Amino acid sequence: MAGRVEISDGWEAPIQAGMAKLFEEKLGPDIAEDARRYAPERTGALRDSIEHHLEDGKLIVSATGGDGGRDYAAYVELGHRVFHPSTGQTGPEVVEPEPFLRPALYKERGDR
């Protein structure tokens, strides 16, 4: 016996609302909290800058590193070469990455 499935108009809105609720109330806070736990802590500014929000239905988890234009989270996450202001040169020294956002994002979640 073959069944029939009909999808009525307006089905997208409840799905999008459910996803937004899941992102805002569960997934966003969980990822942000894990990122805060994984963030290296020297002053706490990086950890305190981690936030989440929805943008056009997409979950955004971000970090800046602090207030006042100190956007260094990407340098911590990805690593970087050292800049020497006294010479204006980027030296051969490398600061190794200390990932905190990606491990939080890729963490397995939910019941299995």
CSV table of N, CA, C and O in Angstrom, one decimal:
chain,number,residue,atom,x,y,z
A,1,MET,N,0.8,-1.2,0.0
A,1,MET,CA,0.0,0.0,0.0
A,1,MET,C,0.9,1.2,0.0
A,1,MET,O,1.7,1.4,0.9
A,2,ALA,N,0.7,2.1,-1.0
A,2,ALA,CA,1.5,3.3,-1.1
A,2,ALA,C,0.9,4.4,-0.3
A,2,ALA,O,-0.3,4.6,-0.4
A,3,GLY,N,1.7,5.2,0.3
A,3,GLY,CA,1.2,6.3,1.1
A,3,GLY,C,1.4,7.6,0.3
A,3,GLY,O,2.1,7.7,-0.7
A,4,ARG,N,0.7,8.6,0.7
A,4,ARG,CA,0.8,9.9,0.0
A,4,ARG,C,1.2,11.0,1.0
A,4,ARG,O,0.6,11.1,2.1
A,5,VAL,N,2.2,11.8,0.7
A,5,VAL,CA,2.6,12.9,1.5
A,5,VAL,C,2.3,14.2,0.8
A,5,VAL,O,2.6,14.4,-0.3
A,6,GLU,N,1.6,15.1,1.5
A,6,GLU,CA,1.3,16.4,1.0
A,6,GLU,C,2.0,17.4,1.9
A,6,GLU,O,1.9,17.4,3.1
A,7,ILE,N,2.6,18.4,1.3
A,7,ILE,CA,3.2,19.5,2.0
A,7,ILE,C,2.4,20.7,1.7
A,7,ILE,O,2.3,21.1,0.6
A,8,SER,N,1.9,21.3,2.8
A,8,SER,CA,1.0,22.4,2.6
A,8,SER,C,1.8,23.7,2.5
A,8,SER,O,3.0,23.7,3.0
A,9,ASP,N,1.2,24.7,2.0
A,9,ASP,CA,1.9,26.0,1.9
A,9,ASP,C,2.2,26.5,3.4
A,9,ASP,O,1.5,26.2,4.3
A,10,GLY,N,3.3,27.3,3.5
A,10,GLY,CA,3.6,27.8,4.8
A,10,GLY,C,4.4,26.9,5.7
A,10,GLY,O,4.6,27.2,6.9
A,11,TRP,N,4.9,25.8,5.2
A,11,TRP,CA,5.6,24.8,6.1
A,11,TRP,C,7.0,25.4,6.5
A,11,TRP,O,7.5,25.0,7.5
A,12,GLU,N,7.5,26.3,5.7
A,12,GLU,CA,8.9,26.8,6.0
A,12,GLU,C,8.9,27.6,7.3
A,12,GLU,O,9.9,27.5,8.1
A,13,ALA,N,7.9,28.4,7.6
A,13,ALA,CA,8.0,29.3,8.8
A,13,ALA,C,8.1,28.5,10.1
A,13,ALA,O,8.9,28.9,10.9
A,14,PRO,N,7.3,27.5,10.3
A,14,PRO,CA,7.5,26.8,11.6
A,14,PRO,C,8.9,26.1,11.7
A,14,PRO,O,9.4,26.0,12.8
A,15,ILE,N,9.4,25.6,10.6
A,15,ILE,CA,10.7,25.0,10.6
A,15,ILE,C,11.8,26.0,10.9
A,15,ILE,O,12.6,25.8,11.8
A,16,GLN,N,11.7,27.2,10.3
A,16,GLN,CA,12.7,28.2,10.5
A,16,GLN,C,12.6,28.7,12.0
A,16,GLN,O,13.6,29.0,12.6
A,17,ALA,N,11.4,28.9,12.5
A,17,ALA,CA,11.2,29.3,13.9
A,17,ALA,C,11.8,28.3,14.8
A,17,ALA,O,12.4,28.7,15.8
A,18,GLY,N,11.6,27.0,14.6
A,18,GLY,CA,12.1,26.0,15.4
A,18,GLY,C,13.7,26.0,15.4
A,18,GLY,O,14.3,25.8,16.4
A,19,MET,N,14.2,26.2,14.2
A,19,MET,CA,15.7,26.2,14.1
A,19,MET,C,16.2,27.5,14.8
A,19,MET,O,17.2,27.4,15.5
A,20,ALA,N,15.6,28.6,14.7
A,20,ALA,CA,16.0,29.8,15.4
A,20,ALA,C,16.0,29.6,16.9
A,20,ALA,O,16.9,30.0,17.6
A,21,LYS,N,14.9,29.0,17.4
A,21,LYS,CA,14.8,28.7,18.8
A,21,LYS,C,16.0,27.8,19.3
A,21,LYS,O,16.6,28.0,20.3
A,22,LEU,N,16.2,26.7,18.5
A,22,LEU,CA,17.3,25.8,18.8
A,22,LEU,C,18.6,26.5,18.8
A,22,LEU,O,19.4,26.3,19.7
A,23,PHE,N,18.9,27.3,17.8
A,23,PHE,CA,20.2,28.1,17.7
A,23,PHE,C,20.3,29.0,18.9
A,23,PHE,O,21.4,29.1,19.5
A,24,GLU,N,19.3,29.8,19.2
A,24,GLU,CA,19.4,30.8,20.2
A,24,GLU,C,19.4,30.3,21.6
A,24,GLU,O,20.1,30.8,22.5
A,25,GLU,N,18.6,29.2,21.9
A,25,GLU,CA,18.5,28.7,23.2
A,25,GLU,C,19.4,27.6,23.6
A,25,GLU,O,19.7,27.3,24.8
A,26,LYS,N,19.9,26.8,22.6
A,26,LYS,CA,20.7,25.6,22.9
A,26,LYS,C,22.0,25.6,22.2
A,26,LYS,O,23.1,25.7,22.9
A,27,LEU,N,22.1,25.6,20.9
A,27,LEU,CA,23.3,25.4,20.2
A,27,LEU,C,24.2,26.6,20.3
A,27,LEU,O,25.4,26.4,20.6
A,28,GLY,N,23.7,27.8,20.2
A,28,GLY,CA,24.6,29.0,20.3
A,28,GLY,C,25.2,29.1,21.7
A,28,GLY,O,26.4,29.3,21.8
A,29,PRO,N,24.4,29.0,22.8
A,29,PRO,CA,25.0,29.1,24.1
A,29,PRO,C,26.0,28.0,24.4
A,29,PRO,O,27.0,28.2,25.0
A,30,ASP,N,25.7,26.8,23.9
A,30,ASP,CA,26.6,25.6,24.1
A,30,ASP,C,27.9,25.8,23.5
A,30,ASP,O,29.0,25.6,24.1
A,31,ILE,N,27.9,26.2,22.2
A,31,ILE,CA,29.2,26.5,21.5
A,31,ILE,C,29.9,27.6,22.1
A,31,ILE,O,31.2,27.5,22.3
A,32,ALA,N,29.3,28.7,22.4
A,32,ALA,CA,29.9,29.9,23.0
A,32,ALA,C,30.5,29.5,24.4
A,32,ALA,O,31.7,29.9,24.7
A,33,GLU,N,29.8,28.7,25.2
A,33,GLU,CA,30.4,28.3,26.5
A,33,GLU,C,31.6,27.4,26.3
A,33,GLU,O,32.6,27.6,27.0
A,34,ASP,N,31.5,26.5,25.4
A,34,ASP,CA,32.7,25.6,25.1
A,34,ASP,C,33.9,26.5,24.7
A,34,ASP,O,35.0,26.3,25.1
A,35,ALA,N,33.6,27.4,23.8
A,35,ALA,CA,34.7,28.3,23.3
A,35,ALA,C,35.3,29.1,24.4
A,35,ALA,O,36.5,29.3,24.5
A,36,ARG,N,34.5,29.6,25.3
A,36,ARG,CA,35.0,30.3,26.5
A,36,ARG,C,35.9,29.4,27.4
A,36,ARG,O,36.9,29.8,27.9
A,37,ARG,N,35.5,28.1,27.5
A,37,ARG,CA,36.3,27.2,28.3
A,37,ARG,C,37.6,26.9,27.6
A,37,ARG,O,38.6,26.7,28.3
A,38,TYR,N,37.6,26.8,26.3
A,38,TYR,CA,38.8,26.4,25.5
A,38,TYR,C,39.7,27.6,25.3
A,38,TYR,O,40.9,27.4,24.9
A,39,ALA,N,39.3,28.8,25.4
A,39,ALA,CA,40.1,30.0,25.1
A,39,ALA,C,41.2,30.1,26.1
A,39,ALA,O,41.0,30.0,27.3
A,40,PRO,N,42.4,30.4,25.5
A,40,PRO,CA,43.5,30.7,26.5
A,40,PRO,C,43.2,31.9,27.3
A,40,PRO,O,42.7,32.9,26.8
A,41,GLU,N,43.6,31.8,28.6
A,41,GLU,CA,43.3,32.9,29.4
A,41,GLU,C,44.5,33.6,30.0
A,41,GLU,O,45.2,33.1,30.8
A,42,ARG,N,44.7,34.8,29.5
A,42,ARG,CA,45.8,35.6,30.0
A,42,ARG,C,45.2,36.8,30.8
A,42,ARG,O,45.5,36.9,32.0
A,43,THR,N,44.3,37.5,30.2
A,43,THR,CA,43.6,38.6,30.8
A,43,THR,C,42.1,38.4,31.0
A,43,THR,O,41.5,39.0,31.8
A,44,GLY,N,41.6,37.4,30.2
A,44,GLY,CA,40.2,37.1,30.2
A,44,GLY,C,39.4,37.9,29.2
A,44,GLY,O,38.2,37.6,29.0
A,45,ALA,N,40.1,38.8,28.5
A,45,ALA,CA,39.4,39.7,27.5
A,45,ALA,C,38.9,38.8,26.3
A,45,ALA,O,37.8,39.0,25.8
A,46,LEU,N,39.7,37.9,25.9
A,46,LEU,CA,39.3,37.0,24.8
A,46,LEU,C,38.1,36.2,25.2
A,46,LEU,O,37.1,36.2,24.4
A,47,ARG,N,38.2,35.6,26.3
A,47,ARG,CA,37.1,34.7,26.8
A,47,ARG,C,35.8,35.6,26.9
A,47,ARG,O,34.7,35.2,26.5
A,48,ASP,N,35.9,36.8,27.4
A,48,ASP,CA,34.8,37.6,27.7
A,48,ASP,C,34.2,38.2,26.4
A,48,ASP,O,33.0,38.7,26.4
A,49,SER,N,34.9,38.2,25.3
A,49,SER,CA,34.5,38.7,24.0
A,49,SER,C,33.7,37.7,23.2
A,49,SER,O,33.1,38.1,22.2
A,50,ILE,N,33.6,36.5,23.6
A,50,ILE,CA,32.9,35.5,22.8
A,50,ILE,C,31.4,35.7,23.0
A,50,ILE,O,30.9,35.8,24.1
A,51,GLU,N,30.7,35.7,21.9
A,51,GLU,CA,29.3,35.9,21.9
A,51,GLU,C,28.6,35.1,20.8
A,51,GLU,O,29.3,34.5,19.9
A,52,HIS,N,27.3,34.9,20.8
A,52,HIS,CA,26.6,34.3,19.7
A,52,HIS,C,25.3,35.1,19.4
A,52,HIS,O,24.8,35.8,20.3
A,53,HIS,N,24.9,35.1,18.1
A,53,HIS,CA,23.7,35.7,17.7
A,53,HIS,C,23.2,35.1,16.4
A,53,HIS,O,24.0,34.4,15.8
A,54,LEU,N,22.0,35.4,16.0
A,54,LEU,CA,21.5,35.0,14.7
A,54,LEU,C,21.6,36.1,13.8
A,54,LEU,O,21.3,37.3,14.1
A,55,GLU,N,21.9,35.8,12.5
A,55,GLU,CA,22.0,36.8,11.5
A,55,GLU,C,21.5,36.2,10.2
A,55,GLU,O,22.0,35.2,9.7
A,56,ASP,N,20.3,36.7,9.7
A,56,ASP,CA,19.7,36.1,8.6
A,56,ASP,C,19.4,34.6,8.7
A,56,ASP,O,19.6,33.8,7.8
A,57,GLY,N,19.0,34.2,9.9
A,57,GLY,CA,18.7,32.8,10.1
A,57,GLY,C,19.9,31.9,10.3
A,57,GLY,O,19.8,30.7,10.5
A,58,LYS,N,21.1,32.5,10.4
A,58,LYS,CA,22.3,31.7,10.6
A,58,LYS,C,22.9,32.0,12.0
A,58,LYS,O,22.9,33.1,12.4
A,59,LEU,N,23.4,31.0,12.6
A,59,LEU,CA,24.0,31.1,13.9
A,59,LEU,C,25.5,31.6,13.7
A,59,LEU,O,26.2,31.0,13.0
A,60,ILE,N,25.8,32.7,14.4
A,60,ILE,CA,27.1,33.3,14.4
A,60,ILE,C,27.7,33.2,15.8
A,60,ILE,O,27.1,33.7,16.7
A,61,VAL,N,28.8,32.5,15.9
A,61,VAL,CA,29.6,32.5,17.2
A,61,VAL,C,30.9,33.3,16.9
A,61,VAL,O,31.6,32.9,16.0
A,62,SER,N,31.2,34.3,17.6
A,62,SER,CA,32.3,35.1,17.3
A,62,SER,C,33.1,35.6,18.5
A,62,SER,O,32.6,35.5,19.6
A,63,ALA,N,34.3,36.0,18.3
A,63,ALA,CA,35.2,36.6,19.4
A,63,ALA,C,36.0,37.7,18.8
A,63,ALA,O,36.4,37.6,17.6
A,64,THR,N,36.2,38.7,19.5
A,64,THR,CA,37.1,39.8,19.0
A,64,THR,C,38.4,39.8,19.8
A,64,THR,O,39.5,40.0,19.2
A,65,GLY,N,38.4,39.6,21.1
A,65,GLY,CA,39.5,39.6,21.9
A,65,GLY,C,39.5,40.8,22.9
A,65,GLY,O,40.3,40.8,23.8
A,66,GLY,N,38.6,41.7,22.7
A,66,GLY,CA,38.5,42.8,23.7
A,66,GLY,C,37.8,44.0,23.1
A,66,GLY,O,37.5,44.0,21.9
A,67,ASP,N,37.7,45.0,23.9
A,67,ASP,CA,37.1,46.3,23.4
A,67,ASP,C,38.1,47.2,22.9
A,67,ASP,O,39.3,47.0,23.1
A,68,GLY,N,37.7,48.3,22.3
A,68,GLY,CA,38.6,49.3,21.9
A,68,GLY,C,39.5,49.0,20.7
A,68,GLY,O,40.6,49.4,20.6
A,69,GLY,N,38.9,48.2,19.8
A,69,GLY,CA,39.6,47.9,18.5
A,69,GLY,C,40.7,46.8,18.7
A,69,GLY,O,41.5,46.6,17.7
A,70,ARG,N,40.7,46.1,19.8
A,70,ARG,CA,41.7,45.1,19.9
A,70,ARG,C,41.2,43.7,19.4
A,70,ARG,O,40.8,42.8,20.2
A,71,ASP,N,41.1,43.6,18.1
A,71,ASP,CA,40.5,42.4,17.5
A,71,ASP,C,41.7,41.4,17.2
A,71,ASP,O,42.3,41.5,16.1
A,72,TYR,N,42.0,40.6,18.2
A,72,TYR,CA,43.1,39.7,18.0
A,72,TYR,C,42.7,38.2,18.1
A,72,TYR,O,43.5,37.3,18.1
A,73,ALA,N,41.4,37.9,18.2
A,73,ALA,CA,40.9,36.5,18.3
A,73,ALA,C,41.4,35.7,17.2
A,73,ALA,O,41.8,34.5,17.4
A,74,ALA,N,41.4,36.2,15.9
A,74,ALA,CA,41.8,35.4,14.8
A,74,ALA,C,43.3,35.0,14.9
A,74,ALA,O,43.7,33.9,14.5
A,75,TYR,N,44.1,35.9,15.4
A,75,TYR,CA,45.5,35.7,15.6
A,75,TYR,C,45.8,34.5,16.6
A,75,TYR,O,46.7,33.7,16.4
A,76,VAL,N,45.0,34.5,17.6
A,76,VAL,CA,45.1,33.4,18.6
A,76,VAL,C,44.6,32.1,18.0
A,76,VAL,O,45.3,31.1,18.1
A,77,GLU,N,43.4,32.1,17.4
A,77,GLU,CA,42.9,30.9,16.8
A,77,GLU,C,43.8,30.3,15.7
A,77,GLU,O,43.9,29.1,15.6
A,78,LEU,N,44.3,31.2,14.8
A,78,LEU,CA,45.1,30.7,13.7
A,78,LEU,C,46.6,30.8,13.8
A,78,LEU,O,47.3,30.2,12.9
A,79,GLY,N,47.1,31.5,14.8
A,79,GLY,CA,48.5,31.7,14.9
A,79,GLY,C,48.9,32.8,14.0
A,79,GLY,O,48.2,33.3,13.2
A,80,HIS,N,50.2,33.3,14.1
A,80,HIS,CA,50.7,34.4,13.3
A,80,HIS,C,52.2,34.5,13.4
A,80,HIS,O,52.8,33.9,14.3
A,81,ARG,N,52.7,35.3,12.5
A,81,ARG,CA,54.1,35.7,12.6
A,81,ARG,C,54.2,37.0,13.5
A,81,ARG,O,53.3,37.8,13.6
A,82,VAL,N,55.3,37.2,14.2
A,82,VAL,CA,55.5,38.3,15.1
A,82,VAL,C,55.9,39.5,14.3
A,82,VAL,O,56.8,39.5,13.5
A,83,PHE,N,55.2,40.6,14.6
A,83,PHE,CA,55.5,41.9,14.0
A,83,PHE,C,56.4,42.7,15.0
A,83,PHE,O,56.0,42.8,16.2
A,84,HIS,N,57.5,43.3,14.6
A,84,HIS,CA,58.3,44.1,15.4
A,84,HIS,C,58.1,45.6,15.1
A,84,HIS,O,58.6,46.1,14.1
A,85,PRO,N,57.4,46.3,16.0
A,85,PRO,CA,57.1,47.7,15.7
A,85,PRO,C,58.3,48.6,15.6
A,85,PRO,O,58.3,49.6,14.8
A,86,SER,N,59.4,48.2,16.3
A,86,SER,CA,60.6,49.1,16.3
A,86,SER,C,61.3,49.1,14.9
A,86,SER,O,61.9,50.1,14.5
A,87,THR,N,61.1,48.0,14.2
A,87,THR,CA,61.8,47.9,12.9
A,87,THR,C,60.7,48.0,11.7
A,87,THR,O,61.1,48.2,10.6
A,88,GLY,N,59.5,47.8,12.1
A,88,GLY,CA,58.4,47.7,11.1
A,88,GLY,C,58.5,46.5,10.2
A,88,GLY,O,57.8,46.4,9.2
A,89,GLN,N,59.2,45.5,10.7
A,89,GLN,CA,59.3,44.2,10.0
A,89,GLN,C,58.5,43.1,10.7
A,89,GLN,O,58.4,43.1,11.9
A,90,THR,N,58.1,42.1,9.9
A,90,THR,CA,57.5,40.9,10.4
A,90,THR,C,58.7,39.9,10.4
A,90,THR,O,59.3,39.6,9.4
A,91,GLY,N,59.0,39.4,11.6
A,91,GLY,CA,60.1,38.5,11.8
A,91,GLY,C,59.8,37.1,11.5
A,91,GLY,O,58.6,36.7,11.2
A,92,PRO,N,60.8,36.2,11.6
A,92,PRO,CA,60.6,34.8,11.3
A,92,PRO,C,59.9,34.1,12.5
A,92,PRO,O,59.4,33.0,12.3
A,93,GLU,N,59.8,34.7,13.6
A,93,GLU,CA,59.2,34.1,14.8
A,93,GLU,C,57.7,33.8,14.5
A,93,GLU,O,57.0,34.7,14.0
A,94,VAL,N,57.3,32.7,14.9
A,94,VAL,CA,55.9,32.3,14.7
A,94,VAL,C,55.2,32.0,16.1
A,94,VAL,O,55.8,31.3,16.9
A,95,VAL,N,54.0,32.6,16.3
A,95,VAL,CA,53.2,32.3,17.5
A,95,VAL,C,52.3,31.2,17.0
A,95,VAL,O,51.5,31.4,16.1
A,96,GLU,N,52.4,30.0,17.7
A,96,GLU,CA,51.5,28.9,17.3
A,96,GLU,C,50.1,29.1,17.6
A,96,GLU,O,49.7,29.9,18.5
A,97,PRO,N,49.2,28.5,16.8
A,97,PRO,CA,47.7,28.7,17.0
A,97,PRO,C,47.3,28.1,18.3
A,97,PRO,O,47.9,27.1,18.8
A,98,GLU,N,46.3,28.7,18.9
A,98,GLU,CA,45.6,28.1,20.1
A,98,GLU,C,44.1,28.1,19.8
A,98,GLU,O,43.4,28.9,20.3
A,99,PRO,N,43.7,27.1,19.0
A,99,PRO,CA,42.3,27.1,18.6
A,99,PRO,C,41.4,27.0,19.8
A,99,PRO,O,41.6,26.2,20.7
A,100,PHE,N,40.3,27.7,19.7
A,100,PHE,CA,39.3,27.6,20.8
A,100,PHE,C,37.9,27.7,20.1
A,100,PHE,O,37.0,27.0,20.6
A,101,LEU,N,37.7,28.4,19.0
A,101,LEU,CA,36.4,28.5,18.3
A,101,LEU,C,36.1,27.2,17.6
A,101,LEU,O,35.0,26.6,17.7
A,102,ARG,N,37.1,26.7,16.8
A,102,ARG,CA,36.9,25.5,16.0
A,102,ARG,C,36.6,24.3,16.8
A,102,ARG,O,35.7,23.5,16.5
A,103,PRO,N,37.4,24.0,17.9
A,103,PRO,CA,37.1,22.9,18.7
A,103,PRO,C,35.7,22.9,19.3
A,103,PRO,O,35.0,21.9,19.4
A,104,ALA,N,35.3,24.1,19.7
A,104,ALA,CA,33.9,24.3,20.2
A,104,ALA,C,32.9,24.0,19.2
A,104,ALA,O,31.8,23.4,19.4
A,105,LEU,N,33.1,24.5,18.0
A,105,LEU,CA,32.2,24.3,16.9
A,105,LEU,C,32.1,22.8,16.5
A,105,LEU,O,31.0,22.3,16.2
A,106,TYR,N,33.2,22.1,16.4
A,106,TYR,CA,33.3,20.7,15.9
A,106,TYR,C,33.0,19.7,17.0
A,106,TYR,O,33.0,18.5,16.7
A,107,LYS,N,32.8,20.1,18.2
A,107,LYS,CA,32.5,19.2,19.3
A,107,LYS,C,31.2,18.4,19.0
A,107,LYS,O,30.2,19.0,18.6
A,108,GLU,N,31.2,17.1,19.2
A,108,GLU,CA,30.0,16.3,19.0
A,108,GLU,C,29.0,16.6,20.1
A,108,GLU,O,29.4,16.7,21.2
A,109,ARG,N,27.8,16.9,19.7
A,109,ARG,CA,26.7,17.3,20.6
A,109,ARG,C,25.5,16.4,20.4
A,109,ARG,O,25.3,15.8,19.4
A,110,GLY,N,24.7,16.3,21.4
A,110,GLY,CA,23.4,15.6,21.3
A,110,GLY,C,23.5,14.1,21.7
A,110,GLY,O,24.6,13.6,22.0
A,111,ASP,N,22.4,13.5,21.8
A,111,ASP,CA,22.3,12.1,22.2
A,111,ASP,C,22.5,11.3,21.0
A,111,ASP,O,22.1,11.6,19.9
A,112,ARG,N,23.2,10.2,21.2
A,112,ARG,CA,23.4,9.2,20.1
A,112,ARG,C,22.8,7.9,20.5
A,112,ARG,O,22.7,7.5,21.5
